[in-house]
Tab-separated table of C-alpha atoms in Angstrom:
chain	number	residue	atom	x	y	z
A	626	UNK	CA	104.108	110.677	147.822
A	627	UNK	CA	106.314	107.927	146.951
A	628	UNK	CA	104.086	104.997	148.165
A	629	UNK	CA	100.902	106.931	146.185
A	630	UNK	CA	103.162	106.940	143.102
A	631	UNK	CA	104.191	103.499	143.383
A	632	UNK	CA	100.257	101.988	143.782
A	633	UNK	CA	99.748	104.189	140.794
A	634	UNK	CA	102.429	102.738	138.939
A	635	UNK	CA	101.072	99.205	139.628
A	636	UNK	CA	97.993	99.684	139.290
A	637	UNK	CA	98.999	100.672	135.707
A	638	UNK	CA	100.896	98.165	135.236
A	639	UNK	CA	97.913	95.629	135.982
A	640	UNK	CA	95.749	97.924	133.666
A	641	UNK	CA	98.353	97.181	130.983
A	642	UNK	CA	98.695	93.498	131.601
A	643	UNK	CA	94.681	93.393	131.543
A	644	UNK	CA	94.412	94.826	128.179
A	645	UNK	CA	97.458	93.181	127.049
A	646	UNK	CA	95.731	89.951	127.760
A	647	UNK	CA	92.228	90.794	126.605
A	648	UNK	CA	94.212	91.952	123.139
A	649	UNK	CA	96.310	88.418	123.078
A	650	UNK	CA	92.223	86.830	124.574
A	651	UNK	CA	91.025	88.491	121.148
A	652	UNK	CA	93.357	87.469	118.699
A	653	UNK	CA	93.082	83.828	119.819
A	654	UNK	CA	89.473	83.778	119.284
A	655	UNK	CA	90.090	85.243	116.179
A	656	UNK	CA	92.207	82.676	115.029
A	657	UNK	CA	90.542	79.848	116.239
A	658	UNK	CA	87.678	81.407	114.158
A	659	UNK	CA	89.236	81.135	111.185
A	660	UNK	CA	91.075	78.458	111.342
A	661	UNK	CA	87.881	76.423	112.629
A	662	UNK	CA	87.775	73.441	110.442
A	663	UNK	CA	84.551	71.128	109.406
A	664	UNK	CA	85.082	67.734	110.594
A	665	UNK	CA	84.914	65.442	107.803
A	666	UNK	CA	81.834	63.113	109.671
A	667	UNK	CA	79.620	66.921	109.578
A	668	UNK	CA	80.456	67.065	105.735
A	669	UNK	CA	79.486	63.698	104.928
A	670	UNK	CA	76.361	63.856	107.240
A	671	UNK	CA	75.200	67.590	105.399
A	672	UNK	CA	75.869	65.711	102.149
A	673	UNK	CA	74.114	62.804	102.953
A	674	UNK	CA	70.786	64.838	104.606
A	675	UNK	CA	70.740	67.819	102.707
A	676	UNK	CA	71.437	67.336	99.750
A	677	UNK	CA	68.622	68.867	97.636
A	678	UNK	CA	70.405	68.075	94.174
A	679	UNK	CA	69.400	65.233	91.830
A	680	UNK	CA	71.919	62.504	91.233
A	681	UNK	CA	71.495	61.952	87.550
A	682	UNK	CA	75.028	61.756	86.512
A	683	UNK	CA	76.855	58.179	85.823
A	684	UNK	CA	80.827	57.901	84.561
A	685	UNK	CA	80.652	59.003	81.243
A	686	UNK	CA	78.650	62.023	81.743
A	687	UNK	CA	80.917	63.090	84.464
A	688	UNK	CA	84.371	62.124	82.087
A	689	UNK	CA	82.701	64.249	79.523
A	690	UNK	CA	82.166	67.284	81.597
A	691	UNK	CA	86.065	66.634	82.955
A	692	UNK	CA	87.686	66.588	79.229
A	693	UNK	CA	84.646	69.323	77.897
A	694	UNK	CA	86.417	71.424	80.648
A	695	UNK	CA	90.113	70.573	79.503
A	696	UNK	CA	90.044	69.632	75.741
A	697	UNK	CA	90.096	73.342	74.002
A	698	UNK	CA	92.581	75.750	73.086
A	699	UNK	CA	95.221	74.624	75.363
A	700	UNK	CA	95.443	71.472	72.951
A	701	UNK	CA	94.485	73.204	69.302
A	702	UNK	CA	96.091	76.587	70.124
A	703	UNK	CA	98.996	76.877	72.745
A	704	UNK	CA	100.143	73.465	71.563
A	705	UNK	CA	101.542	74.793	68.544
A	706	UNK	CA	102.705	78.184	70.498
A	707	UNK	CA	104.568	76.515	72.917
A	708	UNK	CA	106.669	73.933	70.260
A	709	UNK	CA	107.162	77.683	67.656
A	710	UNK	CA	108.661	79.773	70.750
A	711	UNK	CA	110.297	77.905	73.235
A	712	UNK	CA	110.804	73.776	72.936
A	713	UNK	CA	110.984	73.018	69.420
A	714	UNK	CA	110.311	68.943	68.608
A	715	UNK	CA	110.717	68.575	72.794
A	716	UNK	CA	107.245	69.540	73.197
A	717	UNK	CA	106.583	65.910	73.268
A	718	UNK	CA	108.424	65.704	76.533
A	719	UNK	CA	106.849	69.150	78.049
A	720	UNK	CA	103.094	67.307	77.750
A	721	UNK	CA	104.553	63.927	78.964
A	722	UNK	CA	106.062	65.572	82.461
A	723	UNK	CA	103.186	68.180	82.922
A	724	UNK	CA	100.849	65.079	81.802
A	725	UNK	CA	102.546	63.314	84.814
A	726	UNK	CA	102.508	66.536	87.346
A	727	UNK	CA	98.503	67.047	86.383
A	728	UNK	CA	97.945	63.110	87.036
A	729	UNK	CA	98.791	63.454	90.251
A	730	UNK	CA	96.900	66.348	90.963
A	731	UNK	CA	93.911	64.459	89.584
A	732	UNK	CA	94.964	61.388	91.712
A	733	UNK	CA	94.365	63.864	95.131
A	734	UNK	CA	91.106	65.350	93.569
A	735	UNK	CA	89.465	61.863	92.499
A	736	UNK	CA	90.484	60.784	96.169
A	737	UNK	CA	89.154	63.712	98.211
A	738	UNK	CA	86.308	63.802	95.450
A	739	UNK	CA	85.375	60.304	96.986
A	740	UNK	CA	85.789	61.048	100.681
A	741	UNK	CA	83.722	64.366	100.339
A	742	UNK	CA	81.482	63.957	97.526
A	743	UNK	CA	80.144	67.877	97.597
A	744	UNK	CA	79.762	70.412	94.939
A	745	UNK	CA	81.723	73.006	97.361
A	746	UNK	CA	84.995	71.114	96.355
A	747	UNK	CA	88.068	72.790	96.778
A	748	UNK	CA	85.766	75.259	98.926
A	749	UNK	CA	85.062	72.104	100.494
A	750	UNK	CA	88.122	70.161	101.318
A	751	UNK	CA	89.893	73.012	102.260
A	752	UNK	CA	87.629	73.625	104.964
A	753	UNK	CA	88.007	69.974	106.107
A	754	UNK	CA	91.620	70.175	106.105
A	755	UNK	CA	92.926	73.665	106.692
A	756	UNK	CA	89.695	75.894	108.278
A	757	UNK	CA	87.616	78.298	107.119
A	758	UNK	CA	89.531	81.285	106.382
A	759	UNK	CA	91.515	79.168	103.904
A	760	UNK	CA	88.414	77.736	102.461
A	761	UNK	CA	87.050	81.146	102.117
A	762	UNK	CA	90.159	82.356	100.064
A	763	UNK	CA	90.360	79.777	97.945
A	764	UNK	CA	86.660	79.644	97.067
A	765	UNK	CA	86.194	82.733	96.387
A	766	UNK	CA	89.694	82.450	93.615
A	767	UNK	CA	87.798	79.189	92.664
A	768	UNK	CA	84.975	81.381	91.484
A	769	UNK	CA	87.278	84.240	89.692
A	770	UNK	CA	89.129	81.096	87.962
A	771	UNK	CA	85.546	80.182	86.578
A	772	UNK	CA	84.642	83.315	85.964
A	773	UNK	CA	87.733	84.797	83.769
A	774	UNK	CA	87.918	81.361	81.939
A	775	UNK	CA	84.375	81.579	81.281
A	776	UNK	CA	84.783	85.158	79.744
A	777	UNK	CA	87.707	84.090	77.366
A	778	UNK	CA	85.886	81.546	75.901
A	779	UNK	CA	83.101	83.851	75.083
A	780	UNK	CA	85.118	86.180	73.273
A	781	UNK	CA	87.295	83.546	71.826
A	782	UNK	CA	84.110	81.730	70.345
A	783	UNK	CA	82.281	85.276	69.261
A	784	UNK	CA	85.601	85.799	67.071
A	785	UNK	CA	85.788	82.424	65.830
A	786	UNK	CA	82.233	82.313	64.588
A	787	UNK	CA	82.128	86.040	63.015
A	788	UNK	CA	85.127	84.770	61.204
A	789	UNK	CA	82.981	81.671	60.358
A	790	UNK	CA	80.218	83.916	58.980
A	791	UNK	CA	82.623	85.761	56.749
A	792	UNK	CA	84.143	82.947	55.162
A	793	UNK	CA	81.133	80.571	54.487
A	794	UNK	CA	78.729	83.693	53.057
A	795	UNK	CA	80.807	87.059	52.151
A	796	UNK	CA	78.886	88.249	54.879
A	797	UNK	CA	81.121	91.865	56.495
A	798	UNK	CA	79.448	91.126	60.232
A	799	UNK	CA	79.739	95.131	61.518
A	800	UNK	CA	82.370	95.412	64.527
A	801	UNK	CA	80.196	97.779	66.048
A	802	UNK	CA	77.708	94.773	67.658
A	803	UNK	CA	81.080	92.053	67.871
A	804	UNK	CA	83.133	93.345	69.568
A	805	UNK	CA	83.430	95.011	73.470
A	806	UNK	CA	84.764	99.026	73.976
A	807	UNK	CA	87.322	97.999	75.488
A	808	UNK	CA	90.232	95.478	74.616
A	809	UNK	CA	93.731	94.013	75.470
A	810	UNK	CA	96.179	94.568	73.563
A	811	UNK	CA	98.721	91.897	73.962
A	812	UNK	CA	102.256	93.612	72.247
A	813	UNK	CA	101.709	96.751	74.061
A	814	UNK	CA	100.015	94.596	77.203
A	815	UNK	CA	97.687	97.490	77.737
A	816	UNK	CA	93.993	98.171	77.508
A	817	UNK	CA	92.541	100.258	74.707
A	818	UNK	CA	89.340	102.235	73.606
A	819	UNK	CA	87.928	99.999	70.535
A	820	UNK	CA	85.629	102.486	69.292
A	821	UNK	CA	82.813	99.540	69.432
A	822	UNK	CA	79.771	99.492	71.537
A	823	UNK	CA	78.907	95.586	72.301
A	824	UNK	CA	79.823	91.993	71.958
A	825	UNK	CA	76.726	90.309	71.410
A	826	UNK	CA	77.839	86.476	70.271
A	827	UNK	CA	79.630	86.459	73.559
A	828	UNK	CA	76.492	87.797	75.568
A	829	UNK	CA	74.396	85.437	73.396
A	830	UNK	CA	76.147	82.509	74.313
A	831	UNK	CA	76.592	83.111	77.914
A	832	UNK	CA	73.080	83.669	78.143
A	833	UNK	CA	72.289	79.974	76.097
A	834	UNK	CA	74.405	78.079	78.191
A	835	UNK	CA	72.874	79.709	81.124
A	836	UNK	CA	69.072	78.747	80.553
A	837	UNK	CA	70.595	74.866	79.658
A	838	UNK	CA	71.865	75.081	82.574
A	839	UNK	CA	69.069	76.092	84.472
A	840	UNK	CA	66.991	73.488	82.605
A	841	UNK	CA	69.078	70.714	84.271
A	842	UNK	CA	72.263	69.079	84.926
A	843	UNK	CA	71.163	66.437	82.887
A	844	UNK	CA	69.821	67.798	80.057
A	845	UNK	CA	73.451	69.890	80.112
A	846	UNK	CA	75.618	66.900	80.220
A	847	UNK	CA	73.636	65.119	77.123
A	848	UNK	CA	74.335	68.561	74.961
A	849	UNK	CA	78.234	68.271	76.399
A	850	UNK	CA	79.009	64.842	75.603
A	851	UNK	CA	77.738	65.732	72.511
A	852	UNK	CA	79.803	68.485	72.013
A	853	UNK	CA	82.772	66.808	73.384
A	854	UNK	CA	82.538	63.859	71.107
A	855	UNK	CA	82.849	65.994	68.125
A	856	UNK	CA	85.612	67.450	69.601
A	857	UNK	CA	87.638	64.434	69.932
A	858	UNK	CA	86.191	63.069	66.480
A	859	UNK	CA	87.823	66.349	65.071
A	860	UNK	CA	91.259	65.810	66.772
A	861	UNK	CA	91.457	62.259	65.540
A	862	UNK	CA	90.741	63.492	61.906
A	863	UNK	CA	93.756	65.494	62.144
A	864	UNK	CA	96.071	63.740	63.660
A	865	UNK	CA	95.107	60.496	60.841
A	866	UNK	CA	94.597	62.523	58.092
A	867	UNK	CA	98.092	64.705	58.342
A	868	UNK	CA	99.995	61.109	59.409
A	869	UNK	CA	100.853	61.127	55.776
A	870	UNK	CA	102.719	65.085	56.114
A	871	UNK	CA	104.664	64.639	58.584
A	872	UNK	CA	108.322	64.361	57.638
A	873	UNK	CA	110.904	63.224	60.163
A	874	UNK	CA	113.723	64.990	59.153
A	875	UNK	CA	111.662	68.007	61.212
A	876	UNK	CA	112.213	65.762	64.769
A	877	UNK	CA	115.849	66.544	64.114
A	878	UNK	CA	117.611	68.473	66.714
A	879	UNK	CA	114.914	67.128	69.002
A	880	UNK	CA	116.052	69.778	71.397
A	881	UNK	CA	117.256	73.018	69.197
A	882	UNK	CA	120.489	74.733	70.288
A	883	UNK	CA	119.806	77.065	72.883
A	884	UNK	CA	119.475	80.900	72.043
A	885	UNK	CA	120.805	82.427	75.298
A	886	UNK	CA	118.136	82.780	77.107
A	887	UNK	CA	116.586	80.239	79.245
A	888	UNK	CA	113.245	79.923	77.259
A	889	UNK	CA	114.875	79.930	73.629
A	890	UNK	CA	115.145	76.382	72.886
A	891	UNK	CA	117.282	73.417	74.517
A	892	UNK	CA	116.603	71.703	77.584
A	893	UNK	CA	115.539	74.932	79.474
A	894	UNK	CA	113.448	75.825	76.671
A	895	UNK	CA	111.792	72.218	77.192
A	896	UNK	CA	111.157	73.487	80.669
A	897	UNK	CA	109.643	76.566	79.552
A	898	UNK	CA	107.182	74.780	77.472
A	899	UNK	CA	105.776	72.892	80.539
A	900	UNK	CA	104.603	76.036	81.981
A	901	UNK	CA	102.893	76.906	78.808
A	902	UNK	CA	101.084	73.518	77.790
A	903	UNK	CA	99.462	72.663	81.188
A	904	UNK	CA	97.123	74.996	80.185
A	905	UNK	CA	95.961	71.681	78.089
A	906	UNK	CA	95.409	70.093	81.259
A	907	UNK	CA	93.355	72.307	83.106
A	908	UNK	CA	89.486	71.629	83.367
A	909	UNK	CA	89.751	67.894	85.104
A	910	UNK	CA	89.137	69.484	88.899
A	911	UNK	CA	85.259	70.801	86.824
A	912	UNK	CA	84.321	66.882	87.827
A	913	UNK	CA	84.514	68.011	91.445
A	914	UNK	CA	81.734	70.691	91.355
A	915	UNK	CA	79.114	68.173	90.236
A	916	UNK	CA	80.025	65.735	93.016
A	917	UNK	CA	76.622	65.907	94.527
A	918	UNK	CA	74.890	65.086	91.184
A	919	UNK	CA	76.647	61.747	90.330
A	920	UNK	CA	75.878	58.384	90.734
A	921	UNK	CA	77.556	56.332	93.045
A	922	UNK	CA	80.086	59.068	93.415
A	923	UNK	CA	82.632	57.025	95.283
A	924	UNK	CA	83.036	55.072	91.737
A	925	UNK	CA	82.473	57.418	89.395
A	926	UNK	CA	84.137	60.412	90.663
A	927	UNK	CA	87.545	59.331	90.114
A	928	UNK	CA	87.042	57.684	87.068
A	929	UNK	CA	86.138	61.063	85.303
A	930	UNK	CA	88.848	62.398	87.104
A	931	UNK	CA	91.679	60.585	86.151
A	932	UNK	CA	90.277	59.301	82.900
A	933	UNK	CA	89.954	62.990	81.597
A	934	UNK	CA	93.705	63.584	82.125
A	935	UNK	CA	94.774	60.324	80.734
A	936	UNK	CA	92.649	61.068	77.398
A	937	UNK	CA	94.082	64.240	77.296
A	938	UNK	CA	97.620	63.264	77.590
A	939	UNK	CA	96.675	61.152	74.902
């Protein structure tokens, strides 16, 4: 009995060590699979063979998509938000250091932009670099970024141009077709029934950019430096035209006494800022995307890149 138990218990034992290692066999595949990476020689050889996209984009097409991506409410809006609550006069200072902090980010883009020229991007050089799984993750975040930024604009620009309509012609634009059923509401940071049925500026917009878009990437970037150029033109008539307003006097405490907490005011509240303007920064990785439609991308690439965060530290 005692030799019968003991070739059982071995023989479960081996059972054991068999699935133990089929488990541990598993798992490595597993990993391997997603941490396979694409060797940097495949992506240059799919870009180079496959690509089925037109390069018609040169430098300034591609540094106008990178600051039509970044110049927006980050400058007109949060600006002003960030220097009322929290930094005072310092704000200077929080857009010089995130200025800094986003110029090297642009510095890594513009260089893996040039090794990797692909409209995957981050997709793209994350795959290179860290494997799939990664690459998955972070594309797919990528695409929410897009997506969520995309859907604040629209609502942002239906509000601004029903309030447009209302000042210009007396015109009472019904909230019923401008607004969506539901809404944020940002002192009780909850969502709420509106009562409304539709926001149709926003849809209408969405859908405009959408068929320029499908028209071609060129015909997209002539309407965007457009666009953008008027944008800048509009900053510069602000800044010279209220030269004249500004009173000194207002630069003094350039850091405010601190208030007791760490984002009221003084150095901390300098700090604080930071987090809030780089929001002005944000739109100079867009340049990656249309890697595969520039020209000479090596070149051009990081010269939208880096040029659109220099102009907007600017």
């Amino acid at each position: 009995m005692s030799a019968d138990t003991s070739a059982e218990n071995n023989s479960c034992i081996r059972s054991e060590h068999h699935a133990t290692k089929r488990v541990l066999s598993y798992i490595q595949v597993l990993f391997k699979q997603l941490s396979r990476r694409k060797p940097m020689i495949k992506v240059q050889a799919e870009i180079d063979t496959r690509n089925e996209l037109r390069r018609d984009l040169n430098w300034i097409q591609l540094l106008a998509i990178g600051l039509g991506a970044t110049i927006g409410a980050g400058i007109f809006v949060l600006s002003g938000q960030a220097a009322a609550k929290y930094s005072g006069p310092s704000i200077i200072i929080s857009f010089l250091i995130t200025g800094v902090i986003a110029l090297l980010s642009s510095l890594s883009y513009s260089e893996l932009g040039a090794m990797m020229p692909s409209s995957g991007s981050v997709y793209t050089y994350t795959y290179a670099a860290l494997g799939e799984y990664l690459a998955w993750f972070i594309g797919w975040n990528s695409g929410l970024l897009y997506l969520f930024g995309m859907l604040t604009v629209a609502v942002a620009w239906s509000k601004h141009v029903i309030l447009f309509i209302q000042i210009v012609s007396d015109y009472n634009v019904t909230n019923m077709i401008v607004e969506a059923p539901v809404a944020w509401n940002e002192a009780a940071e909850s969502f709420y029934v509106t009562g409304q049925a539709i926001n149709l500026p926003a849809i209408a917009i969405t859908i405009a950019i959408t068929i320029l878009l499908i028209i071609g990437i060129r015909q997209t970037a002539i309407v965007n430096l457009v666009l953008v150029v008027i944008k800048i033109i509009i900053i510069l008539i602000f800044i010279f035209a209220c030269c004249k307003y500004v009173d000194r006097n207002n630069y003094y405490p350039f850091f405010p006494p601190n208030k007791g907490s760490f984002s009221k005011y003084g150095v901390t509240g300098m700090l604080q800022a930071c987090t809030y303007v780089f929001f002005a920064y944000v739109g100079f990785d867009s340049v990656s995307t249309v890697a595969q439609e520039a020209k000479s991308p090596e070149r051009s690439l990081p010269i939208a890149t880096i040029g659109s965060t220099i102009v907007s530290l600017l």
